[in-house]
Short mmCIF file of C-alpha atoms in Angstrom, two decimals:
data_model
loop_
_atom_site.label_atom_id
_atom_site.label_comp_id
_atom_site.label_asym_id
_atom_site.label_seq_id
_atom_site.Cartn_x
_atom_site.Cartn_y
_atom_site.Cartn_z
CA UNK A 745 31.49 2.24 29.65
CA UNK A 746 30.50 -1.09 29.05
CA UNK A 747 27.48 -1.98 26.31
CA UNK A 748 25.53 -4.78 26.72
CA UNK A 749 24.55 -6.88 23.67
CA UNK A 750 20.92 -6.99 23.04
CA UNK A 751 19.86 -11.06 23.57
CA UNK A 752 18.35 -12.75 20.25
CA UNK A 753 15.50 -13.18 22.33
CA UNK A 754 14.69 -9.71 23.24
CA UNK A 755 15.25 -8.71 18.99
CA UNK A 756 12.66 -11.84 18.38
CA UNK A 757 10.14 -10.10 20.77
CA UNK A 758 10.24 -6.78 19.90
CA UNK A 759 9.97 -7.43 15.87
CA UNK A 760 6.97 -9.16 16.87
CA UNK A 761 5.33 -6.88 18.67
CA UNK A 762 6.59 -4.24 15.93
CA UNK A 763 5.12 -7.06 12.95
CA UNK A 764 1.89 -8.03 14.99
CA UNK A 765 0.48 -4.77 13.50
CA UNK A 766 1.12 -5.33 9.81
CA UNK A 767 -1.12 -7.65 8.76
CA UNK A 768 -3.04 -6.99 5.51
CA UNK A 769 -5.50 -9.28 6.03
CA UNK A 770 -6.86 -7.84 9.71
CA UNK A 771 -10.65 -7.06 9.30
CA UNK A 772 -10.16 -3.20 10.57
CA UNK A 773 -7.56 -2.57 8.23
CA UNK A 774 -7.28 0.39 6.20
CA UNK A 775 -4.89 -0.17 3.25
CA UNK A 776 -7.61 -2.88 1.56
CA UNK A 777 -10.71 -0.13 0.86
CA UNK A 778 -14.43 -1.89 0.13
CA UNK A 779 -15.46 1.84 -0.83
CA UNK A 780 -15.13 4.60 -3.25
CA UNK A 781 -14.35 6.70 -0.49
CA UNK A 782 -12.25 4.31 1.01
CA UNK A 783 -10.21 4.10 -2.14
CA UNK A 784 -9.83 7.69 -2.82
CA UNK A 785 -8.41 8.25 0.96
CA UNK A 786 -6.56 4.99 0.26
CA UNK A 787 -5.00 6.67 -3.30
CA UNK A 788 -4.27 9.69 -1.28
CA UNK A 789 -1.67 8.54 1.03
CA UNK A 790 -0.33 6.60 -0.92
CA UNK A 791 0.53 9.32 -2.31
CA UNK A 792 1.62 11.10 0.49
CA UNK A 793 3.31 7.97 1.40
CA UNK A 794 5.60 7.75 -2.02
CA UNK A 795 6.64 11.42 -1.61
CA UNK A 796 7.90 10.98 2.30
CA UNK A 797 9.67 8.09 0.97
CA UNK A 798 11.59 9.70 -1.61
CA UNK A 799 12.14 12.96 0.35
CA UNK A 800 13.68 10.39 3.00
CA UNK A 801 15.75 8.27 0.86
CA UNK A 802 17.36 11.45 -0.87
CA UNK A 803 17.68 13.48 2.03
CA UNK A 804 19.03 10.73 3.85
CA UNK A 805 21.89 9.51 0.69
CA UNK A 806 22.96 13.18 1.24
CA UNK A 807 23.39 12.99 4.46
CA UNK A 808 25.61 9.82 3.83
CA UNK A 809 27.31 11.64 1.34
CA UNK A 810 28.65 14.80 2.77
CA UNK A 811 29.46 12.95 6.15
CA UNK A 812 32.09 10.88 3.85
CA UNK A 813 32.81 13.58 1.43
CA UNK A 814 33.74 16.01 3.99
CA UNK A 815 34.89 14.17 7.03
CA UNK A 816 38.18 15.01 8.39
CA UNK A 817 41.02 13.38 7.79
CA UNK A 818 44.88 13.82 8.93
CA UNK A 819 46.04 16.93 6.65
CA UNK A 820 42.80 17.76 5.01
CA UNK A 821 42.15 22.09 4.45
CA UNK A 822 39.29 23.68 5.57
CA UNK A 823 36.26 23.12 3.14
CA UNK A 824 35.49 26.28 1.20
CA UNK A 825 32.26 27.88 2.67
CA UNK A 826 29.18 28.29 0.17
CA UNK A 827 27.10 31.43 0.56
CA UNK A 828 25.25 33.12 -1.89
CA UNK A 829 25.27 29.74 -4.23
CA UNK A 830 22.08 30.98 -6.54
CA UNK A 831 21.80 27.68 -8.07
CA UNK A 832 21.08 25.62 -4.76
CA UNK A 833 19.59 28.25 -3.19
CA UNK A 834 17.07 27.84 -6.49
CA UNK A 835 16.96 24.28 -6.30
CA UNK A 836 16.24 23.90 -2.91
CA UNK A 837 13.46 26.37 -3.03
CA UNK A 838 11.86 24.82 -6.12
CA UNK A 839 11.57 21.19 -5.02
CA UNK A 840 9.75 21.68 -1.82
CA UNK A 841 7.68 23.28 -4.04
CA UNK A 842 6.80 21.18 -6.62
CA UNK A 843 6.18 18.32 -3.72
CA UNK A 844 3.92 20.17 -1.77
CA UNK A 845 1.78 21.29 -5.14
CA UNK A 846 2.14 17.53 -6.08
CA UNK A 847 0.33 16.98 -2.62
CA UNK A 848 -1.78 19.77 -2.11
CA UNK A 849 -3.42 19.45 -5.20
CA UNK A 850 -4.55 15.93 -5.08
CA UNK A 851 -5.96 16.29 -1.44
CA UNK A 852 -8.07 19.31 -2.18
CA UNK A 853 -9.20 17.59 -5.62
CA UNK A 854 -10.49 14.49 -2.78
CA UNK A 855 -12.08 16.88 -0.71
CA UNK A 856 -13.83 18.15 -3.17
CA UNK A 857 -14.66 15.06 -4.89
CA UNK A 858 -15.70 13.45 -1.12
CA UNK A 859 -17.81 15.98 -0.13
CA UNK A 860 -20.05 16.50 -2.97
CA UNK A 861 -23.96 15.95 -2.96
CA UNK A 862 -24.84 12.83 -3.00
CA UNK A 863 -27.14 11.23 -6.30
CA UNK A 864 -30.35 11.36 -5.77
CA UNK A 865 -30.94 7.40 -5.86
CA UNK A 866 -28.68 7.33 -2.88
CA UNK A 867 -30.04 5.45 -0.10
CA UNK A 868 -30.89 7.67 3.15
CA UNK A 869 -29.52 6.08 6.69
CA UNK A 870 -29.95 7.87 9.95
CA UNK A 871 -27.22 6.47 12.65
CA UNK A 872 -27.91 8.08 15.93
CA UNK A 873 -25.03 7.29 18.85
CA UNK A 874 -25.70 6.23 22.23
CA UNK A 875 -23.58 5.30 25.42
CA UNK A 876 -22.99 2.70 23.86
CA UNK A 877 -24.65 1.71 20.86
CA UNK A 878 -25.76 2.74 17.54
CA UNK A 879 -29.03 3.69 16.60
CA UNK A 880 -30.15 2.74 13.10
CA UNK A 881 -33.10 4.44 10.99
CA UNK A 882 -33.89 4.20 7.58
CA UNK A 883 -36.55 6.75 7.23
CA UNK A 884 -37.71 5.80 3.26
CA UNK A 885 -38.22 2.45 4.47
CA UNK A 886 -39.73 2.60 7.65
CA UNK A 887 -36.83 0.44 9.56
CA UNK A 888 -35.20 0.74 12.61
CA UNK A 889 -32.39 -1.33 14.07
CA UNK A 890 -29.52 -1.15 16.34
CA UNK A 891 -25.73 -1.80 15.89
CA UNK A 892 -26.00 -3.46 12.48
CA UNK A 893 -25.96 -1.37 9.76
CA UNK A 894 -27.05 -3.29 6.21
CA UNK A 895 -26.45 -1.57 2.78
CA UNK A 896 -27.05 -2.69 -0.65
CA UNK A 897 -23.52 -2.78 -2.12
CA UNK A 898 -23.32 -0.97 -5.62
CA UNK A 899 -25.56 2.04 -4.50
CA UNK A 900 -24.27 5.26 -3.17
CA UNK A 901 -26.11 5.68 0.49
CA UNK A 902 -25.71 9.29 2.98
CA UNK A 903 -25.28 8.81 6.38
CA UNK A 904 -26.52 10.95 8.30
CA UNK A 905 -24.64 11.17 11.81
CA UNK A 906 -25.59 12.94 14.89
CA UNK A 907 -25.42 11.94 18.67
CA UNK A 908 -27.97 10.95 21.89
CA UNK A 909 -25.56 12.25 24.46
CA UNK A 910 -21.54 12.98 24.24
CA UNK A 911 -19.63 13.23 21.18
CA UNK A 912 -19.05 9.71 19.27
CA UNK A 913 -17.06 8.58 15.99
CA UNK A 914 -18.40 6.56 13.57
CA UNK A 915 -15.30 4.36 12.09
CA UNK A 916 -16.01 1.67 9.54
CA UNK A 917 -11.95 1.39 8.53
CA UNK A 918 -12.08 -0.26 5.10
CA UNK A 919 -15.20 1.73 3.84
CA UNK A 920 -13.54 5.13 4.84
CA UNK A 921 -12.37 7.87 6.96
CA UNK A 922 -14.04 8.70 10.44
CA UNK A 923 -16.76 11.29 11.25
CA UNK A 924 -17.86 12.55 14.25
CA UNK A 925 -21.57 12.70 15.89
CA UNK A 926 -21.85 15.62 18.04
CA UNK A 927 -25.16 16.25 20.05
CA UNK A 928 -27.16 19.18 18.43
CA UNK A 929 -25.39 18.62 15.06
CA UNK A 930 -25.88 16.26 12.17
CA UNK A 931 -22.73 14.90 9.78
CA UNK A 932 -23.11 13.33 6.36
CA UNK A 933 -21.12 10.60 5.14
CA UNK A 934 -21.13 9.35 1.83
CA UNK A 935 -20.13 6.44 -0.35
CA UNK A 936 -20.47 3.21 -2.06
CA UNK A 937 -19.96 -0.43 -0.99
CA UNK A 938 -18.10 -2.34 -4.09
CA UNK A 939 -18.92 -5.50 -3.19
CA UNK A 940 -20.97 -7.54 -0.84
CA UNK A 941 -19.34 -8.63 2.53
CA UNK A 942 -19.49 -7.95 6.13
CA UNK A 943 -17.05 -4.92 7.29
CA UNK A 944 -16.46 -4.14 11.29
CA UNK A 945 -16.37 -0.89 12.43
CA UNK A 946 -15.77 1.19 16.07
CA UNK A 947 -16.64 4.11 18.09
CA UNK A 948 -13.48 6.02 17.12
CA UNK A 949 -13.76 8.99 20.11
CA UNK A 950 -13.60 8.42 23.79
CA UNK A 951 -17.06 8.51 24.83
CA UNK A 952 -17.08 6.81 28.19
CA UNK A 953 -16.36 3.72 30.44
CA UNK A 954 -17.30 1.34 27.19
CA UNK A 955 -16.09 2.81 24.55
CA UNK A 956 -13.90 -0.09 23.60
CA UNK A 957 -17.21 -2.11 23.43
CA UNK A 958 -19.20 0.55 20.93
CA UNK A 959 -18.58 -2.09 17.99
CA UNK A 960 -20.50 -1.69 14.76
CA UNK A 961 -20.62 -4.43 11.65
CA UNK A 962 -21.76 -2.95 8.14
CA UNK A 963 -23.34 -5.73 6.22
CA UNK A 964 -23.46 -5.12 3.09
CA UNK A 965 -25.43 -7.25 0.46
CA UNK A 966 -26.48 -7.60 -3.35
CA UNK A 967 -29.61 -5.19 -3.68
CA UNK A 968 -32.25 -8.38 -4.27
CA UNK A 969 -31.12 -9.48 -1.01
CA UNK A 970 -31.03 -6.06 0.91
CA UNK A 971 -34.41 -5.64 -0.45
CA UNK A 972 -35.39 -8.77 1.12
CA UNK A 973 -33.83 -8.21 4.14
CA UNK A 974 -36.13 -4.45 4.56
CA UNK A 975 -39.13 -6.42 4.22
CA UNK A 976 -38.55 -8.72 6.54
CA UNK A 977 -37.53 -5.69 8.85
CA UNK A 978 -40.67 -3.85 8.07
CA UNK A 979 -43.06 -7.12 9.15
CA UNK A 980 -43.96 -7.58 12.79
CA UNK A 981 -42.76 -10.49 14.33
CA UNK A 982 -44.13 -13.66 14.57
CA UNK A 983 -46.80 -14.68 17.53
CA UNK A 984 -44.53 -16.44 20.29
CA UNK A 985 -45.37 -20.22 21.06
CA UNK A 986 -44.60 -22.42 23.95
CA UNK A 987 -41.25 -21.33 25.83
CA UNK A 988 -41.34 -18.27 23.78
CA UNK A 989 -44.74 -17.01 24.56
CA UNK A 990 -43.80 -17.58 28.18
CA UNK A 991 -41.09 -15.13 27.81
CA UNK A 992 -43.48 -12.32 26.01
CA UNK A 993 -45.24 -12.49 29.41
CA UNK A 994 -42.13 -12.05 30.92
CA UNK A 995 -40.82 -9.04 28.95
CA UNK A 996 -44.34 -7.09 29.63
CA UNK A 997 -44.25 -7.36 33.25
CA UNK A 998 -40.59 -6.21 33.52
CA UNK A 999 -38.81 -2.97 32.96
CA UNK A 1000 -38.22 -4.10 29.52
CA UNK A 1001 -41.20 -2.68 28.23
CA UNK A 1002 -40.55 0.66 29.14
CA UNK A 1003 -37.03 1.09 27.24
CA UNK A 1004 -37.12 -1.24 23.96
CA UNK A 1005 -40.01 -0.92 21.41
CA UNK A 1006 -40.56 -4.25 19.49
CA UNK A 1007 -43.58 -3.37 16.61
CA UNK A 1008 -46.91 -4.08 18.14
CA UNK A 1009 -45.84 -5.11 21.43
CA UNK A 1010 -44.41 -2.36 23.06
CA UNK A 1011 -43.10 1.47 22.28
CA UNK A 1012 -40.09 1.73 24.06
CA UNK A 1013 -37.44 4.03 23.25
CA UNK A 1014 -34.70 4.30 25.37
CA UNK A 1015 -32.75 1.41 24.50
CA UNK A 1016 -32.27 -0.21 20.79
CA UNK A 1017 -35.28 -1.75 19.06
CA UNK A 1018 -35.57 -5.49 19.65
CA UNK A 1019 -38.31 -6.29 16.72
CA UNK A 1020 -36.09 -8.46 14.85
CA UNK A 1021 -33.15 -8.90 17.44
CA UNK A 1022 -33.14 -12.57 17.23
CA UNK A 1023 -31.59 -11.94 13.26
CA UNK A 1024 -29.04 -9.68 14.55
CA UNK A 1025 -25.19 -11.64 14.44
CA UNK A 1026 -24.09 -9.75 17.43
CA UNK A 1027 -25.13 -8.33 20.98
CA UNK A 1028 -25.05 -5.58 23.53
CA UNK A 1029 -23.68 -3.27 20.83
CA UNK A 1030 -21.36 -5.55 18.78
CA UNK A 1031 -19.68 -7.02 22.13
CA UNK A 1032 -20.55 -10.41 21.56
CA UNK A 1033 -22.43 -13.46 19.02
CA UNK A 1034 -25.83 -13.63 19.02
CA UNK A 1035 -26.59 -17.17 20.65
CA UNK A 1036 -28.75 -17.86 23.85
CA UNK A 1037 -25.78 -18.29 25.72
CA UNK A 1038 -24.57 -14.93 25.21
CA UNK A 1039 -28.10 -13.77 25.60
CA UNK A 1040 -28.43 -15.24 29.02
CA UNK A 1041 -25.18 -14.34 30.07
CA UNK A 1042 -25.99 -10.52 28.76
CA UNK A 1043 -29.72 -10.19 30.21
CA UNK A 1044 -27.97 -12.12 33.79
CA UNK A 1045 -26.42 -9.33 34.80
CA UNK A 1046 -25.85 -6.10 31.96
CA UNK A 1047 -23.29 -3.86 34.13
CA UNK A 1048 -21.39 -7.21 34.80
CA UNK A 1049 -20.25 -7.87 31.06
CA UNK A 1050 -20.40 -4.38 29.57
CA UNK A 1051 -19.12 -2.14 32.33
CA UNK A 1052 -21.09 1.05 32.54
CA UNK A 1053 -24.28 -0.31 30.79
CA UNK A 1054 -27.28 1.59 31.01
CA UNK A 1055 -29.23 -1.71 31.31
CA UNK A 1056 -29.90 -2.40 34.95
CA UNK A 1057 -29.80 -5.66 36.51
CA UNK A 1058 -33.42 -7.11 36.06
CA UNK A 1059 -34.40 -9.42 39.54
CA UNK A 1060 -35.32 -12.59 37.18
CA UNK A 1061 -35.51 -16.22 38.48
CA UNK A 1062 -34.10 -19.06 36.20
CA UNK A 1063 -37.17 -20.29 34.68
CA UNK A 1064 -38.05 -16.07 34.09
CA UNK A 1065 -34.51 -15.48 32.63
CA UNK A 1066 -34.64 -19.12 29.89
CA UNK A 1067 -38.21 -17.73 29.03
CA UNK A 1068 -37.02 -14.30 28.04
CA UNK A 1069 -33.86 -15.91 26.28
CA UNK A 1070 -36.20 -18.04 24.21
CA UNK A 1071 -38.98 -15.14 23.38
CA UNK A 1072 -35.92 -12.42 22.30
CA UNK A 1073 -34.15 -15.43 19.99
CA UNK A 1074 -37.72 -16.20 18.21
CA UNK A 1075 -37.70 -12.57 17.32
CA UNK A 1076 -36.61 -12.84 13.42
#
């Protein structure tokens, strides 16, 4: 039978496929933890990791070894069966052992360690999931958001986790391992930022047509400016003027008003609070930037860019649709 060589070019494209994953520097990665908790699941396979890699590289050098040592060769006796050897049979007992004690023991100490009550300065966060968004409440402070999820960094906070409709997973990759939200049921998840920055994070459980565009971002910031950042979330917003106030008329005399709840202006709550949406970075659940182009596109036509949406197609004319854009971005 005949082999074909493999072309250069077909090697090239496969080891870049196989590389395009690798990348330490990707913004969902897992191996650079911003967390405690991230760290300790980081430490722990590593772990793992070093003990696969040694149990391959020896098993695998004697492998290599007894295929040369006893291959056959012109002449060569029969190799002398070994049965009832009490020293391998010892040895070979005894070092799974001591591996799987050298992992056990670790992992149950991190369960342990990961699942303890949190302090009691630790600050509470209620993340509800929806088809397909997240639902934000901070019930201390007396905020509620959507999709953006701001923590001081340097102070332990609980999650607590539950679910609108079907099951979700909330995924924030270098701040820690997923947990699900299951309807009926609430989840905790705790730890603490290290340092200040802005970490994505994904719905990590098929939940529907969008899942793919259930994003999240975790912004987390030094406590002075968290604080800062609640109080501004806690005021109502501004009085519209010109363009803007043109659009509050607008959003009363649509279906708007009877889904979102912006603070003194209407109570909605089927659809994310827009008080302060004009601050947010992102839109229609983390899909795309915030900018009135994006709004206009997204408020145009929901089901159209976020397949599945909830959101119905509103019947606005031009003028009605610029008006609304303008209102929503003055919302800060």
């Amino acid at each position: 039978m005949r082999i074909r060589s493999v072309r250069p070019t077909w090697l090239a494209a496969v080891l870049l496929i196989l590389l395009g994953g690798c990348g330490l520097d990707s913004p969902m990665t897992t191996v650079l933890p911003k967390s405690d908790l991230g760290q300790e699941i980081h430490d722990l396979f590593m772990n793992i990791a070093g003990w696969s890699l040694f149990i391959f590289v020896v098993v695998e050098a004697l492998l290599l070894f007894v295929i040369w040592r006893y291959r056959d060769r012109p002449g060569r006796a029969e190799p002398r069966p070994i049965h009832g050897h009490l020293g391998l049979e010892l040895i070979w007992t005894l070092i799974p052992v001591v591996i799987v004690v050298s992992i056990a023991v670790p992992t149950i100490a991190v369960v342990f360690r990961t699942h303890a009550p949190p302090p009691a300065e630790a600050l509470k966060v209620e993340v509800v999931g929806h088809q397909w968004w997240w639902e934000i409440r901070y019930p201390d402070l007396g905020v509620r958001t959507a999709n953006e999820l701001h923590l001081p960094a340097g102070r332990p906070v609980r999650l607590a986790l539950t679910s609108a409709d079907v099951i979700h997973s909330f995924w924030v990759p270098q701040l820690g391992g997923k947990r699900d939200l299951i309807p009926g049921k609430v989840n905790h998840l705790i730890f603490t930022v290290a340092a200040p920055g802005e970490y994505p994070g994904q719905c990590a459980e098929f939940c529907g047509v969008s899942h793919a565009n259930m994003r999240l971002r975790v912004v987390a910031q030094a406590p002075a400016e968290f604080e800062g950042w609640a109080a501004r979330q806690k005021a109502p917003p501004a009085p519209p003027t010109g363009a803007a106030a043109q659009g509050l008329e607008v959003f009363q005399a649509s279906a708007c008003v009877a889904c979102h709840a912006i603070r003194e202006i209407s109570p909605g709550v089927v659809g994310p609070d827009l008080t302060h949406v004009g601050s947010r970075k992102t839109l229609a659940g983390g899909l795309f930037p915030n900018s009135p182009e994006h709004m206009s596109r997204w408020l145009a036509d929901p089901p159209a860019v976020k397949p599945g949406s909830r959101m119905p197609k509103l019947p606005l004319t031009d003028e009605q649709l610029a008006a609304l854009v303008a209102y929503l971005g003055s919302l800060r």
